[in-house]
Amino acid sequence: MWVFYGKTPALRNISLRVRQGELLGLFGHNGAGKSTLIRAILGLVPVRQGQILVNGVPCTGSYLPQLRQQIGYVPQMLNIDPRTPVRAWDVVMMGQYARIGLLRFPSRTHHQAAADALQKMGVLHLAHKPFGHLSGGEQQRVLLARALASAPHLLLMDEPTSSVDWQFVRDLTSLIRQVHQASNLTTIVVSHDAPFLAQLCDRVVLMEGGSILGDLQARDLLTYIGRELT
Amino acid sequence: MTWVDIWKEEFMLRAMLATALSGVACSLVGVLVVTMRLSFIGVCISHAAFAGALVGLHFGISPLSSALVGSLLAVGVLGPLADRGNLSPDTAIGVVFSASIALAFLLLALLPGPKSEALSWLWGNVLTVTSDNLRVLGYVAGGIVMLTALFFKEIQAVIFHRELASASGLPATAIFYGVLVCSGAAITASLSAIGGLLVFSMVINPAATAYQLTYNLRNLFVLSAVFAVMAGWIGLALSVLFNLPSGAMIVLISTAGLLIAITLSPKRTGGKS
Ligand SMILES: Nc1ncnc2c1ncn2[C@@H]1O[C@H](COP(=O)(O)OP(=O)(O)O)[C@@H](O)[C@H]1O
Ligand SMILES: [Mg+2]
């Protein structure tokens, strides 16, 4: 599978199989193409010479809206203007809007799902703050709550540890673990933070220059990085 | 006729109705344009609409229809550029903006005879709004109110983050173009009342005023519409009382409102929600 930005290939000949219920790390330096791979799974960039299947359904065309509703996506740092008229609560509700459907209002079940997700992430008390006023870690928790509120079959997280401090990284590790174990949720976590991935994942796939170099057991990642540096 | 009697005149009631309808239509798209950071596209749309109106006058077509075509052309050119988001649309906006103005001035110069009708599209006049125009304003304002209410949650998601909205399965691109087309319609319908040079402040000022005061999107729409109608009526009253141009008075009043809101804004001092 290939992805191009203009004429430049951002992903070259990628082939990857993720098992149901797996907690997979995707490791690579900046510009390796990790975010592009996530965007390709979401159908946000066109894929050439190949295809991506989620539970056997291709991530293109008329399948997309349906498929996207089943994917929880926690994006890379958003840089939301602090004055944006959107509260943390609204952000979590938005995760469910596509599923609720056009011209329909959220029901009590949807409100309950949002409250539960915020509660689980420990940020229910921030629900009525403007999203742009929250710290990096708080935003990250709200975005994770947003992804979970829609009860996804697949969770994609892009650089969840950028712009948060080490304490939050520790909390985040256990939060993701909890979520993954509670529902055997297939999870792909993208990061250039090797210790974080080594802690969190079962298997880690290495990316560089738009290609996949191979995969290894998470516990071997730090040894691999050590060898790469020397 | 004293200035109390004047409010009983039919032309005055029509002017008040036109001001209110155009205030509601423009201020609602204003909220969308301001929160989605599309202000400059809006400026281009209004000037393209003005150029379109002059094209209509020149070739004897209905200026209202040709203004709508002009604004939609601007949407067609600038929408995809802003949509792709990977190249800065500044240059394209500059080109479309100056080309519209140049075309408008060229047509203005070429028009035979007295230029008062053409100039009225530039300055606008709420006191001479035709019944046809009033009806169009009614449809456009009603349509925009309805669409905003019906697609409120999708609009909110797109305002927050377009790509994220798209990634969650919402029709973000359709909403985006819908906003641009509504802007074109609101601006076109308000053109003869407010004028091509000023109509854009009808879009921006009330929304920017409300934006200073609330973090709640629903309140933002309501406040913006209230400010627009208030500024419109106060400006209209002053223009009639002192025999001043109505469009200019309306815009100055709404600018004053914006300045007051900025000094009082809780957001400026980083205050609470
Ligand atoms: N919208 C874009 N347009 C053009 N090139 C892009 C775009 N987004 C990313 N790229 C390029 O594609 C490559 C991979 O980027 P990305 O997937 O963001 O890497 P990573 O997430 O691993 O840091 C980089 O060389 C980057 O410059
Ligand atoms: Mg990235």
XYZ file of C-alpha atoms and ligand atoms in Angstrom:
531
model
C 0.000 0.000 0.000
C 1.351 3.446 -0.974
C 0.378 7.011 -0.041
C 1.548 10.123 -1.928
C 1.459 13.799 -0.980
C 1.559 15.309 -4.464
C 4.279 13.288 -6.159
C 6.281 12.521 -3.034
C 5.616 9.117 -1.544
C 4.966 9.371 2.212
C 4.308 5.636 2.622
C 6.137 3.089 0.468
C 4.914 -0.415 -0.007
C 3.435 -0.767 3.475
C 2.040 -4.115 4.492
C 0.838 -4.675 8.014
C -1.506 -7.058 9.770
C -2.923 -6.145 13.173
C -4.565 -8.889 15.215
C -7.971 -8.471 16.830
C -7.500 -7.232 20.393
C -3.829 -6.403 19.920
C -2.130 -3.424 21.591
C 0.293 -2.425 18.852
C 2.964 0.278 19.020
C 4.086 2.111 15.894
C 7.540 3.546 16.442
C 9.515 5.896 14.226
C 11.285 9.228 14.207
C 9.631 12.470 13.077
C 8.647 12.304 9.427
C 8.711 8.496 9.318
C 5.112 8.463 8.076
C 3.373 7.282 11.244
C 0.651 9.954 11.211
C 0.158 9.383 7.503
C -0.462 5.690 8.146
C -3.098 6.573 10.767
C -4.681 9.073 8.365
C -4.736 6.398 5.673
C -6.597 3.999 7.954
C -9.166 6.758 8.551
C -9.435 7.350 4.804
C -8.209 10.938 5.166
C -5.509 10.442 2.514
C -5.936 8.413 -0.684
C -4.216 5.031 -0.794
C -2.634 3.685 -4.001
C -1.677 0.211 -5.105
C -3.276 -1.706 -2.337
C -5.930 -1.316 0.271
C -6.568 -1.159 3.984
C -9.153 -3.441 5.521
C -10.700 -3.032 8.963
C -12.521 -6.220 9.944
C -12.509 -7.109 6.262
C -14.127 -3.813 5.169
C -12.095 -1.567 2.813
C -11.373 1.958 4.093
C -12.634 3.754 1.000
C -15.651 5.303 -0.670
C -19.085 4.514 0.613
C -17.780 2.296 3.415
C -15.939 5.213 5.013
C -18.619 7.017 7.055
C -19.758 3.761 8.623
C -16.201 2.615 9.278
C -15.094 5.920 10.770
C -17.891 5.662 13.310
C -16.290 2.462 14.564
C -12.817 3.914 14.921
C -11.817 5.927 17.988
C -9.189 8.444 16.913
C -7.069 10.474 19.322
C -5.273 12.989 17.102
C -1.837 14.499 17.457
C -1.779 17.823 19.421
C -4.622 19.981 18.083
C -3.625 23.593 18.907
C -7.171 24.743 19.578
C -7.610 28.513 19.983
C -8.459 29.187 23.668
C -11.429 31.306 22.592
C -13.074 28.519 20.579
C -16.694 28.219 21.766
C -16.516 24.485 22.473
C -16.484 22.953 25.962
C -14.841 19.683 26.957
C -18.319 18.172 27.211
C -19.123 19.169 23.623
C -15.885 17.567 22.442
C -16.832 14.230 24.021
C -20.364 14.415 22.598
C -18.916 15.085 19.128
C -17.389 11.629 19.113
C -20.946 10.272 18.976
C -22.533 12.722 16.530
C -21.900 10.644 13.414
C -23.490 7.628 15.045
C -26.468 9.675 16.277
C -27.015 10.748 12.665
C -28.103 13.897 10.834
C -31.207 15.731 12.057
C -31.315 13.756 15.300
C -30.691 14.838 18.860
C -28.509 13.007 21.391
C -30.521 10.832 23.750
C -29.975 10.183 27.449
C -27.859 7.135 26.548
C -25.447 9.354 24.622
C -25.165 11.827 27.491
C -24.546 8.936 29.865
C -21.820 7.534 27.600
C -20.083 10.926 27.534
C -20.268 11.307 31.311
C -18.975 7.753 31.846
C -16.054 8.284 29.478
C -15.079 11.571 31.161
C -15.397 9.884 34.546
C -13.181 6.998 33.439
C -10.517 9.447 32.267
C -10.798 11.376 35.554
C -11.821 14.664 33.951
C -15.570 14.816 34.584
C -15.011 17.949 36.710
C -13.618 19.743 33.636
C -16.665 19.020 31.480
C -17.901 22.614 31.360
C -14.568 24.323 30.758
C -13.759 25.582 27.274
C -11.563 22.920 25.657
C -8.927 25.480 24.688
C -8.410 26.419 28.353
C -7.294 22.925 29.389
C -3.669 21.871 29.782
C -2.057 19.495 27.294
C -2.624 16.490 29.562
C -6.246 17.425 30.267
C -6.937 17.887 26.555
C -5.402 14.493 25.881
C -7.697 12.865 28.465
C -10.760 14.595 27.044
C -9.824 13.463 23.528
C -9.376 9.912 24.774
C -12.775 10.149 26.469
C -14.183 11.395 23.152
C -12.788 8.372 21.340
C -14.114 5.945 23.957
C -17.581 7.452 24.288
C -18.430 6.164 20.820
C -17.606 2.563 21.864
C -15.142 1.966 19.002
C -13.926 -1.371 17.626
C -10.508 0.099 16.914
C -8.585 2.786 18.780
C -5.930 4.884 17.024
C -3.737 7.228 19.062
C -1.265 9.613 17.458
C 1.614 10.772 19.693
C -0.389 10.805 22.935
C 2.687 11.717 24.976
C 3.775 14.821 23.079
C 3.209 17.981 25.144
C 2.502 16.220 28.432
C 4.787 15.688 31.452
C 6.250 12.388 32.636
C 3.661 11.919 35.385
C 0.923 12.049 32.840
C 2.796 9.606 30.628
C 2.714 7.145 33.527
C -1.017 7.714 34.108
C -1.697 7.470 30.404
C 0.087 4.131 30.194
C -2.204 2.635 32.803
C -5.294 4.335 31.349
C -4.658 2.884 27.892
C -3.904 -0.522 29.396
C -7.167 -0.436 31.357
C -9.193 0.544 28.332
C -7.537 -2.091 26.190
C -8.043 -4.871 28.701
C -11.595 -3.924 29.683
C -13.004 -4.543 26.199
C -10.158 -6.319 24.387
C -10.092 -3.228 22.173
C -7.714 -3.388 19.202
C -5.403 -0.419 19.757
C -2.658 1.185 17.673
C -0.481 3.739 19.456
C 1.865 5.894 17.383
C 4.836 7.460 19.133
C 8.477 8.437 18.843
C 8.752 7.886 22.613
C 10.497 4.512 22.879
C 10.312 4.021 26.678
C 6.584 4.776 26.608
C 5.884 2.226 23.863
C 8.156 -0.336 25.489
C 6.134 0.018 28.707
C 2.743 -0.027 27.053
C 2.623 -2.401 24.120
C 2.898 -6.076 23.275
C 4.397 -5.670 19.827
C 6.095 -2.664 18.242
C 6.378 -1.997 14.498
C 9.333 0.122 13.360
C 8.890 2.735 10.648
C 11.432 4.849 8.801
C 11.273 6.964 5.652
C 7.742 5.800 4.873
C 8.584 2.106 5.092
C 8.146 -0.570 7.715
C 11.509 -1.930 8.865
C 10.065 -4.813 10.830
C 8.532 -5.564 14.178
C 9.774 -6.737 17.528
C 8.593 -7.532 21.031
C 8.024 -4.311 22.956
C 10.589 -5.271 25.601
C 13.300 -5.466 22.914
C 12.592 -1.919 21.651
C 14.964 -0.159 24.057
C 17.788 -2.604 23.313
C 17.184 -2.023 19.609
C 17.280 1.767 20.032
C 20.444 1.441 22.110
C 22.103 -0.546 19.336
C 20.908 1.917 16.693
C 22.512 4.802 18.577
C 25.947 3.153 18.995
C -43.796 65.208 9.044
C -42.286 64.902 12.523
C -39.853 62.171 13.392
C -42.519 60.341 15.332
C -44.783 60.127 12.289
C -42.019 58.803 10.135
C -42.112 55.408 11.888
C -45.633 54.933 10.651
C -44.589 55.253 7.032
C -44.521 52.069 5.008
C -41.019 52.638 3.669
C -39.753 52.857 7.232
C -41.342 49.557 8.252
C -39.822 47.944 5.191
C -36.442 49.408 6.052
C -36.694 48.025 9.579
C -37.696 44.628 8.261
C -34.850 44.634 5.724
C -32.340 45.613 8.398
C -33.524 42.882 10.733
C -33.551 40.158 8.075
C -30.186 41.066 6.686
C -28.846 41.406 10.237
C -29.980 37.891 11.135
C -28.728 36.314 7.894
C -25.344 38.043 7.971
C -24.711 37.643 11.691
C -25.381 33.893 11.662
C -23.015 33.247 8.780
C -20.702 35.680 10.585
C -20.474 33.322 13.558
C -19.621 30.456 11.209
C -17.057 32.449 9.269
C -15.395 33.883 12.391
C -15.205 30.602 14.302
C -13.979 28.672 11.246
C -11.396 31.381 10.507
C -12.724 32.108 7.063
C -13.095 35.883 7.454
C -10.949 36.687 4.461
C -12.901 34.376 2.224
C -15.979 36.271 3.351
C -14.421 39.583 2.345
C -13.684 38.165 -1.090
C -17.201 36.786 -1.456
C -18.766 40.167 -0.716
C -16.601 41.982 -3.233
C -17.188 39.317 -5.851
C -20.933 39.714 -5.231
C -20.639 43.464 -5.739
C -18.722 42.981 -8.985
C -21.398 40.470 -10.015
C -24.158 43.014 -9.388
C -22.406 45.524 -11.645
C -22.011 42.898 -14.349
C -25.775 42.390 -14.123
C -26.470 46.131 -14.425
C -24.130 46.356 -17.375
C -25.718 43.556 -19.345
C -29.277 44.149 -18.231
C -29.567 40.979 -16.144
C -31.059 41.041 -12.640
C -28.198 42.370 -10.471
C -29.327 40.143 -7.623
C -28.877 36.950 -9.655
C -25.577 38.039 -11.134
C -24.337 39.024 -7.654
C -25.197 35.532 -6.457
C -23.289 34.050 -9.396
C -20.308 36.296 -8.560
C -20.270 35.214 -4.926
C -20.592 31.542 -5.866
C -17.696 31.895 -8.300
C -15.566 33.222 -5.442
C -16.669 30.244 -3.327
C -15.777 27.913 -6.202
C -12.284 29.344 -6.527
C -11.385 29.881 -2.869
C -13.244 26.998 -1.248
C -11.034 24.235 -2.650
C -7.888 26.195 -1.790
C -8.872 26.640 1.839
C -10.278 23.119 1.834
C -7.003 21.462 0.951
C -5.407 23.479 3.723
C -1.910 22.423 2.740
C -1.097 25.658 0.946
C -1.792 29.083 2.328
C -4.750 30.602 0.486
C -3.557 34.170 1.191
C -2.268 34.749 -2.307
C -5.393 33.421 -3.973
C -7.556 35.552 -1.689
C -5.527 38.637 -2.600
C -5.900 37.891 -6.304
C -9.661 37.252 -6.198
C -10.209 40.273 -3.958
C -8.347 42.764 -6.142
C -9.684 41.288 -9.380
C -13.287 41.711 -8.140
C -12.665 45.320 -7.154
C -10.930 46.053 -10.447
C -13.773 44.493 -12.426
C -16.336 46.453 -10.414
C -14.549 49.764 -10.987
C -14.076 49.049 -14.671
C -17.789 48.359 -15.104
C -18.625 51.424 -13.057
C -16.563 53.552 -15.428
C -18.072 51.918 -18.529
C -21.693 52.283 -17.436
C -23.404 54.956 -19.511
C -25.442 57.775 -18.005
C -25.837 58.697 -14.343
C -24.150 56.210 -12.057
C -26.533 56.499 -9.121
C -27.980 53.013 -9.495
C -24.561 51.421 -9.728
C -23.319 53.442 -6.779
C -26.314 52.357 -4.729
C -24.876 48.830 -4.903
C -21.679 50.248 -3.487
C -23.187 52.276 -0.623
C -26.499 50.488 -0.334
C -29.721 52.023 0.946
C -32.123 50.292 3.304
C -34.733 52.945 2.640
C -35.164 51.967 -1.003
C -35.250 48.181 -0.713
C -37.671 46.672 -3.236
C -40.381 44.167 -2.356
C -38.606 41.526 -4.409
C -35.402 42.076 -2.515
C -37.264 41.973 0.777
C -38.785 38.640 -0.166
C -35.370 37.237 -1.112
C -33.970 38.470 2.206
C -36.796 36.708 4.001
C -36.099 33.386 2.277
C -32.367 33.638 2.818
C -32.628 34.616 6.498
C -35.218 31.899 7.134
C -33.146 29.312 5.302
C -30.002 30.131 7.214
C -31.770 30.058 10.592
C -33.254 26.684 9.711
C -30.024 25.132 8.420
C -28.068 26.363 11.435
C -30.607 24.868 13.817
C -30.904 21.567 11.925
C -27.177 20.950 11.562
C -26.107 22.545 14.832
C -24.181 19.570 16.163
C -22.355 18.902 12.897
C -21.521 22.601 12.602
C -20.113 22.595 16.113
C -17.906 19.601 15.348
C -16.578 21.268 12.190
C -15.907 24.517 14.067
C -13.909 22.569 16.636
C -11.726 20.719 14.137
C -12.578 19.900 10.546
C -10.325 16.925 10.073
C -11.377 15.403 13.362
C -15.031 15.863 12.413
C -14.330 14.177 9.099
C -12.390 11.354 10.766
C -15.347 10.646 13.045
C -17.625 10.083 10.051
C -19.339 13.480 9.833
C -19.891 15.145 6.423
C -17.380 17.890 7.247
C -16.671 18.909 3.663
C -20.367 19.325 2.894
C -20.791 21.485 6.004
C -17.767 23.576 5.005
C -19.104 24.307 1.520
C -22.576 24.800 2.923
C -21.198 27.561 5.135
C -19.498 29.237 2.177
C -22.621 29.053 -0.005
C -24.774 30.440 2.844
C -22.278 33.289 3.219
C -22.623 34.036 -0.488
C -26.421 33.997 -0.235
C -26.572 36.197 2.890
C -24.141 38.716 1.428
C -25.899 38.831 -1.947
C -29.325 39.298 -0.410
C -28.033 42.137 1.795
C -26.063 43.842 -0.941
C -28.571 46.445 -2.093
C -29.589 47.335 1.454
C -26.130 47.623 2.995
C -23.869 48.049 -0.026
C -20.946 46.093 -1.416
C -18.340 48.066 0.481
C -19.986 47.650 3.866
C -21.882 44.377 3.825
C -18.942 42.456 5.132
C -18.936 44.347 8.423
C -22.537 43.198 8.844
C -21.105 39.706 8.716
C -18.071 40.188 10.942
C -18.951 42.842 13.537
C -21.893 41.232 15.362
C -20.176 37.829 15.398
C -16.914 39.311 16.632
C -18.843 41.222 19.315
C -20.610 38.105 20.559
C -17.352 36.138 20.306
C -15.883 38.397 22.994
C -18.617 37.520 25.436
C -19.378 33.798 25.438
C -17.872 30.326 25.086
C -21.217 28.759 24.315
C -21.897 28.326 20.605
C -25.677 28.487 20.964
C -25.435 31.792 22.860
C -22.951 32.984 20.287
C -25.499 32.616 17.478
C -28.266 34.252 19.511
C -26.156 37.160 20.792
C -24.727 37.797 17.352
C -28.186 38.041 15.808
C -29.433 40.296 18.621
C -26.448 42.631 18.233
C -26.903 42.770 14.478
C -30.581 43.704 14.680
C -29.945 46.244 17.456
C -27.089 47.911 15.601
C -29.188 47.857 12.449
C -32.174 49.582 14.010
C -30.154 52.143 15.954
C -28.120 52.948 12.838
C -31.292 53.210 10.780
C -32.929 55.544 13.306
C -29.887 57.810 13.402
C -29.655 57.885 9.624
C -33.290 58.925 9.301
C -33.177 61.477 12.109
C -30.036 63.195 10.895
C -30.420 62.406 7.212
C -27.200 60.377 7.027
C -26.372 57.332 4.858
C -27.992 54.289 6.472
C -25.386 51.615 5.625
C -22.574 53.723 7.040
C -24.489 54.470 10.248
C -25.355 50.802 10.794
C -21.753 49.752 10.347
C -20.416 52.490 12.628
C -22.890 51.569 15.360
C -21.944 47.894 15.129
C -18.260 48.841 15.236
C -18.881 50.880 18.388
C -20.645 47.851 19.880
C -17.652 45.679 19.047
C -15.230 48.111 20.704
C -17.354 48.189 23.859
C -17.493 44.388 23.931
C -13.723 44.140 23.519
C -13.111 46.400 26.519
C -15.605 44.430 28.620
C -14.595 40.987 27.357
C -13.869 38.320 29.957
C -11.792 36.557 27.300
C -9.380 39.458 26.925
C -8.308 39.210 30.540
C -8.305 35.424 30.435
C -11.369 35.333 32.677
C -13.526 32.339 33.474
C -16.200 30.871 31.294
N -0.129 17.404 4.290
C 1.108 17.074 3.847
N 1.539 17.499 2.641
C 2.761 17.164 2.183
N 3.627 16.414 2.848
C 3.277 15.940 4.054
C 1.990 16.261 4.629
N 1.902 15.656 5.843
C 3.074 15.010 6.014
N 3.888 15.171 4.958
C 5.227 14.580 4.792
O 5.087 13.184 4.833
C 6.115 12.599 5.620
C 5.528 11.783 6.765
O 4.876 12.654 7.669
P 4.119 12.125 8.967
O 3.258 10.988 8.568
O 3.473 13.293 9.615
O 5.318 11.590 9.875
P 5.342 11.258 11.429
O 3.970 11.282 11.950
O 5.964 9.899 11.491
O 6.222 12.269 12.089
C 7.006 13.750 6.070
O 8.110 13.819 5.207
C 6.142 14.954 5.936
O 6.916 16.076 5.643
Mg 3.132 12.444 13.437
